[in-house]
Amino acid sequence: MAAASSELAAGMNEAASAAEELKRASDQIASGAEEAAGAAQESLVAITQISGAIARQMDAARVAQAKAENGQALAQQINTEVKATIGSIGVAAKRQGESVKMVAELERQAANIGDIVKCQVPDDCARS
């Protein structure tokens, strides 16, 4: 019976030792799980910050695109207006040229009228 008691005591000691070892392993696993949870939380915060930064960059890109499109539309409008102005200047130059010709013709006709009026006095026509 003493041998059985001794064996039983040894088995109990082994079981207690195994239980203690199991508790230490469980504590290490729990500690590792806590560290992993902390790292996961930090990763979540970092991902949330990155997501916010990406959203802000996308908004800034949309604003820049809208400004570029508005600038392009303005440049096209200015181009159209400059072309119209150039066309108007061409028309005005043509009209000015026609006016110069008309004034020259009127001056010629005025000179002819002056000559005709001078000839109405017989002595003046003889002198010309």
Coordinates of N, CA and C in Angstrom, one line a residue:
M1 N 0.8 -1.1 0.0 CA 0.0 0.0 0.0 C 0.9 1.3 0.0
A2 N 2.0 1.2 0.7 CA 2.9 2.3 0.7 C 3.4 2.6 -0.7
A3 N 3.7 1.5 -1.4 CA 4.1 1.7 -2.8 C 3.1 2.4 -3.6
A4 N 1.8 2.0 -3.5 CA 0.7 2.6 -4.2 C 0.5 4.0 -3.8
S5 N 0.6 4.3 -2.5 CA 0.5 5.7 -2.0 C 1.6 6.5 -2.6
S6 N 2.8 5.9 -2.6 CA 3.9 6.6 -3.2 C 3.8 6.9 -4.6
E7 N 3.3 5.9 -5.4 CA 3.0 6.1 -6.8 C 1.9 7.2 -7.0
L8 N 0.9 7.1 -6.2 CA -0.2 8.1 -6.3 C 0.3 9.5 -6.0
A9 N 1.1 9.6 -5.0 CA 1.7 10.9 -4.6 C 2.6 11.4 -5.8
A10 N 3.4 10.5 -6.4 CA 4.2 10.9 -7.5 C 3.3 11.4 -8.7
G11 N 2.3 10.6 -8.9 CA 1.3 11.0 -10.0 C 0.7 12.3 -9.8
M12 N 0.3 12.5 -8.5 CA -0.3 13.8 -8.1 C 0.7 15.0 -8.3
N13 N 2.0 14.7 -7.9 CA 3.0 15.7 -8.1 C 3.2 16.0 -9.6
E14 N 3.2 15.0 -10.4 CA 3.4 15.2 -11.9 C 2.2 15.9 -12.4
A15 N 1.0 15.6 -12.0 CA -0.2 16.3 -12.5 C -0.2 17.7 -12.0
A16 N 0.2 18.0 -10.8 CA 0.3 19.4 -10.3 C 1.4 20.2 -11.2
S17 N 2.5 19.5 -11.4 CA 3.6 20.1 -12.2 C 3.1 20.4 -13.6
A18 N 2.4 19.4 -14.2 CA 1.8 19.6 -15.6 C 0.8 20.7 -15.6
A19 N 0.0 20.8 -14.5 CA -1.0 21.8 -14.5 C -0.4 23.2 -14.4
E20 N 0.7 23.3 -13.6 CA 1.4 24.5 -13.4 C 2.1 24.9 -14.8
E21 N 2.6 23.9 -15.5 CA 3.2 24.2 -16.8 C 2.2 24.6 -17.8
L22 N 1.0 24.0 -17.7 CA -0.1 24.4 -18.6 C -0.6 25.8 -18.3
K23 N -0.6 26.2 -17.0 CA -1.0 27.5 -16.6 C 0.0 28.5 -17.2
R24 N 1.3 28.2 -17.1 CA 2.3 29.2 -17.6 C 2.1 29.3 -19.1
A25 N 1.9 28.2 -19.8 CA 1.7 28.2 -21.3 C 0.5 29.0 -21.6
S26 N -0.6 28.9 -20.8 CA -1.8 29.6 -21.1 C -1.6 31.1 -20.8
D27 N -0.8 31.4 -19.8 CA -0.5 32.8 -19.5 C 0.3 33.4 -20.7
Q28 N 1.2 32.7 -21.2 CA 2.0 33.2 -22.3 C 1.1 33.3 -23.6
I29 N 0.2 32.4 -23.8 CA -0.7 32.5 -24.9 C -1.6 33.7 -24.8
A30 N -2.1 34.0 -23.5 CA -2.9 35.1 -23.3 C -2.1 36.4 -23.5
S31 N -0.9 36.4 -23.0 CA -0.1 37.6 -23.2 C 0.2 37.9 -24.7
G32 N 0.5 36.8 -25.4 CA 0.7 36.9 -26.9 C -0.6 37.4 -27.6
A33 N -1.7 36.9 -27.1 CA -3.0 37.3 -27.7 C -3.3 38.8 -27.4
E34 N -2.9 39.2 -26.2 CA -3.1 40.7 -25.9 C -2.2 41.5 -26.8
E35 N -0.9 41.1 -27.0 CA 0.0 41.8 -27.8 C -0.6 41.9 -29.3
A36 N -1.1 40.7 -29.7 CA -1.6 40.7 -31.1 C -2.8 41.6 -31.2
A37 N -3.7 41.6 -30.2 CA -4.9 42.5 -30.2 C -4.4 44.0 -30.2
G38 N -3.4 44.3 -29.4 CA -2.9 45.7 -29.4 C -2.3 46.0 -30.8
A39 N -1.6 45.1 -31.4 CA -1.0 45.4 -32.7 C -2.1 45.5 -33.7
A40 N -3.2 44.7 -33.6 CA -4.3 44.8 -34.5 C -5.0 46.1 -34.4
Q41 N -5.1 46.6 -33.1 CA -5.7 47.9 -32.9 C -4.9 49.0 -33.5
E42 N -3.6 48.9 -33.3 CA -2.7 50.0 -33.9 C -2.8 49.9 -35.4
S43 N -2.9 48.7 -36.0 CA -3.0 48.6 -37.5 C -4.3 49.2 -37.9
L44 N -5.4 49.0 -37.1 CA -6.7 49.6 -37.5 C -6.7 51.1 -37.5
V45 N -6.0 51.7 -36.5 CA -5.9 53.1 -36.4 C -5.1 53.6 -37.6
A46 N -4.0 52.9 -37.9 CA -3.1 53.4 -39.0 C -3.9 53.3 -40.3
I47 N -4.7 52.2 -40.5 CA -5.5 52.0 -41.7 C -6.5 53.1 -41.8
T48 N -7.2 53.4 -40.7 CA -8.2 54.5 -40.7 C -7.6 55.8 -41.1
Q49 N -6.4 56.1 -40.5 CA -5.7 57.3 -40.9 C -5.3 57.4 -42.4
I50 N -4.8 56.2 -42.9 CA -4.5 56.2 -44.3 C -5.7 56.3 -45.2
S51 N -6.8 55.7 -44.8 CA -8.1 55.8 -45.5 C -8.5 57.3 -45.6
G52 N -8.4 58.0 -44.4 CA -8.8 59.4 -44.4 C -7.9 60.2 -45.3
A53 N -6.6 59.9 -45.3 CA -5.7 60.7 -46.1 C -6.0 60.4 -47.6
I54 N -6.3 59.2 -47.9 CA -6.7 58.9 -49.3 C -7.9 59.6 -49.7
A55 N -8.9 59.7 -48.9 CA -10.2 60.4 -49.2 C -9.9 61.9 -49.4
R56 N -9.0 62.5 -48.5 CA -8.7 63.9 -48.7 C -7.9 64.1 -50.0
Q57 N -7.0 63.2 -50.4 CA -6.3 63.3 -51.6 C -7.3 63.2 -52.8
M58 N -8.2 62.3 -52.7 CA -9.2 62.2 -53.8 C -10.0 63.5 -53.9
D59 N -10.4 64.1 -52.8 CA -11.2 65.3 -52.8 C -10.3 66.4 -53.5
A60 N -9.1 66.5 -53.1 CA -8.2 67.5 -53.6 C -8.0 67.3 -55.1
A61 N -7.9 66.0 -55.5 CA -7.7 65.7 -57.0 C -9.0 66.2 -57.7
R62 N -10.2 65.9 -57.1 CA -11.4 66.4 -57.8 C -11.5 67.9 -57.9
V63 N -11.1 68.6 -56.9 CA -11.1 70.0 -56.9 C -10.1 70.5 -58.0
A64 N -8.9 69.9 -58.0 CA -7.9 70.3 -59.0 C -8.4 70.0 -60.5
Q65 N -9.1 68.9 -60.6 CA -9.6 68.6 -61.9 C -10.7 69.6 -62.4
A66 N -11.5 69.9 -61.4 CA -12.6 70.9 -61.7 C -11.9 72.3 -62.1
K67 N -10.9 72.7 -61.4 CA -10.2 73.9 -61.7 C -9.5 73.9 -63.1
A68 N -8.9 72.7 -63.4 CA -8.3 72.6 -64.7 C -9.3 72.6 -65.8
E69 N -10.5 72.0 -65.6 CA -11.5 72.0 -66.6 C -12.1 73.4 -66.8
N70 N -12.2 74.2 -65.6 CA -12.7 75.5 -65.7 C -11.7 76.4 -66.4
G71 N -10.4 76.2 -66.1 CA -9.3 76.9 -66.8 C -9.3 76.6 -68.3
Q72 N -9.5 75.4 -68.7 CA -9.6 75.0 -70.1 C -10.7 75.7 -70.8
A73 N -11.9 75.7 -70.1 CA -13.1 76.3 -70.7 C -12.8 77.8 -70.9
L74 N -12.2 78.4 -69.9 CA -11.9 79.9 -70.0 C -11.0 80.1 -71.1
A75 N -9.9 79.3 -71.2 CA -9.0 79.5 -72.3 C -9.6 79.4 -73.7
Q76 N -10.6 78.4 -73.8 CA -11.3 78.2 -75.1 C -12.2 79.5 -75.3
Q77 N -12.8 80.0 -74.3 CA -13.7 81.2 -74.5 C -12.8 82.4 -74.9
I78 N -11.7 82.5 -74.2 CA -10.8 83.6 -74.6 C -10.3 83.5 -76.0
N79 N -9.9 82.3 -76.4 CA -9.5 82.0 -77.8 C -10.6 82.4 -78.8
T80 N -11.8 82.0 -78.5 CA -12.9 82.3 -79.4 C -13.1 83.9 -79.5
E81 N -13.0 84.5 -78.3 CA -13.2 86.0 -78.3 C -12.0 86.7 -79.1
V82 N -10.8 86.2 -78.9 CA -9.7 86.8 -79.6 C -9.8 86.6 -81.1
K83 N -10.3 85.4 -81.5 CA -10.5 85.2 -83.0 C -11.6 86.2 -83.5
A84 N -12.7 86.3 -82.7 CA -13.7 87.3 -83.1 C -13.2 88.7 -83.2
T85 N -12.4 89.1 -82.3 CA -11.8 90.4 -82.3 C -10.9 90.6 -83.5
I86 N -10.1 89.6 -83.8 CA -9.2 89.7 -85.0 C -10.1 89.8 -86.2
G87 N -11.1 89.0 -86.3 CA -12.1 89.2 -87.5 C -12.6 90.6 -87.5
S88 N -13.0 91.1 -86.4 CA -13.6 92.5 -86.4 C -12.6 93.5 -86.8
I89 N -11.3 93.3 -86.4 CA -10.3 94.2 -86.8 C -10.1 94.2 -88.3
G90 N -10.1 93.0 -88.8 CA -10.0 92.8 -90.3 C -11.1 93.5 -91.0
V91 N -12.3 93.4 -90.6 CA -13.5 94.1 -91.2 C -13.3 95.6 -91.1
A92 N -12.9 96.0 -89.9 CA -12.7 97.5 -89.7 C -11.6 98.0 -90.6
A93 N -10.5 97.2 -90.8 CA -9.4 97.7 -91.7 C -9.9 97.7 -93.1
K94 N -10.7 96.8 -93.5 CA -11.2 96.8 -94.9 C -12.1 98.0 -95.1
R95 N -12.9 98.3 -94.1 CA -13.8 99.5 -94.2 C -13.0 100.8 -94.2
Q96 N -12.0 100.8 -93.4 CA -11.1 102.0 -93.4 C -10.5 102.2 -94.8
G97 N -10.0 101.1 -95.4 CA -9.4 101.2 -96.7 C -10.4 101.7 -97.7
E98 N -11.7 101.2 -97.6 CA -12.7 101.7 -98.5 C -13.0 103.1 -98.3
S99 N -13.0 103.6 -97.0 CA -13.2 105.0 -96.7 C -12.1 105.9 -97.3
V100 N -10.9 105.4 -97.2 CA -9.8 106.2 -97.8 C -10.0 106.3 -99.3
K101 N -10.4 105.3 -100.0 CA -10.6 105.3 -101.4 C -11.7 106.3 -101.7
M102 N -12.8 106.3 -100.9 CA -13.9 107.1 -101.1 C -13.6 108.6 -100.9
V103 N -12.8 108.9 -99.9 CA -12.3 110.2 -99.6 C -11.5 110.7 -100.8
A104 N -10.6 109.9 -101.3 CA -9.7 110.3 -102.4 C -10.6 110.6 -103.6
E105 N -11.6 109.8 -103.8 CA -12.6 110.0 -105.0 C -13.3 111.3 -104.8
L106 N -13.8 111.5 -103.5 CA -14.5 112.8 -103.2 C -13.6 114.0 -103.4
E107 N -12.3 113.9 -103.0 CA -11.4 115.0 -103.3 C -11.2 115.2 -104.8
R108 N -11.1 114.2 -105.5 CA -10.9 114.3 -107.0 C -12.2 115.0 -107.6
Q109 N -13.4 114.6 -107.1 CA -14.6 115.2 -107.7 C -14.7 116.6 -107.2
A110 N -14.3 116.9 -106.0 CA -14.3 118.3 -105.5 C -13.4 119.2 -106.4
A111 N -12.2 118.7 -106.7 CA -11.3 119.4 -107.6 C -11.9 119.6 -108.9
N112 N -12.6 118.6 -109.5 CA -13.3 118.8 -110.8 C -14.4 119.8 -110.7
I113 N -15.1 119.8 -109.6 CA -16.2 120.8 -109.4 C -15.6 122.2 -109.3
G114 N -14.5 122.3 -108.6 CA -13.8 123.6 -108.5 C -13.3 124.1 -109.9
D115 N -12.8 123.2 -110.7 CA -12.4 123.5 -112.0 C -13.6 124.0 -112.9
I116 N -14.7 123.3 -112.7 CA -15.9 123.7 -113.5 C -16.4 125.0 -113.0
V117 N -16.4 125.3 -111.7 CA -16.9 126.6 -111.2 C -15.9 127.7 -111.7
K118 N -14.7 127.4 -111.8 CA -13.7 128.5 -112.2 C -14.0 128.8 -113.7
C119 N -14.4 127.8 -114.5 CA -14.6 128.0 -115.9 C -15.9 128.7 -116.2
Q120 N -16.7 128.9 -115.2 CA -17.9 129.7 -115.4 C -17.6 131.1 -115.6
V121 N -16.5 131.6 -115.2 CA -16.0 132.9 -115.5 C -15.1 132.8 -116.7
P122 N -15.4 133.4 -117.8 CA -14.6 133.1 -119.0 C -13.1 133.5 -118.9
D123 N -12.8 134.4 -118.2 CA -11.4 134.8 -118.1 C -10.6 133.8 -117.3
D124 N -11.3 133.1 -116.3 CA -10.6 132.1 -115.5 C -10.3 130.9 -116.3
C125 N -11.1 130.5 -117.2 CA -10.9 129.3 -118.0 C -9.8 129.4 -118.9
A126 N -9.6 130.6 -119.4 CA -8.5 130.9 -120.4 C -7.2 130.8 -119.7
R127 N -7.1 131.2 -118.4 CA -5.9 131.2 -117.7 C -5.5 129.8 -117.3
S128 N -6.4 128.8 -117.2 CA -6.1 127.5 -116.7 C -5.3 126.7 -117.8

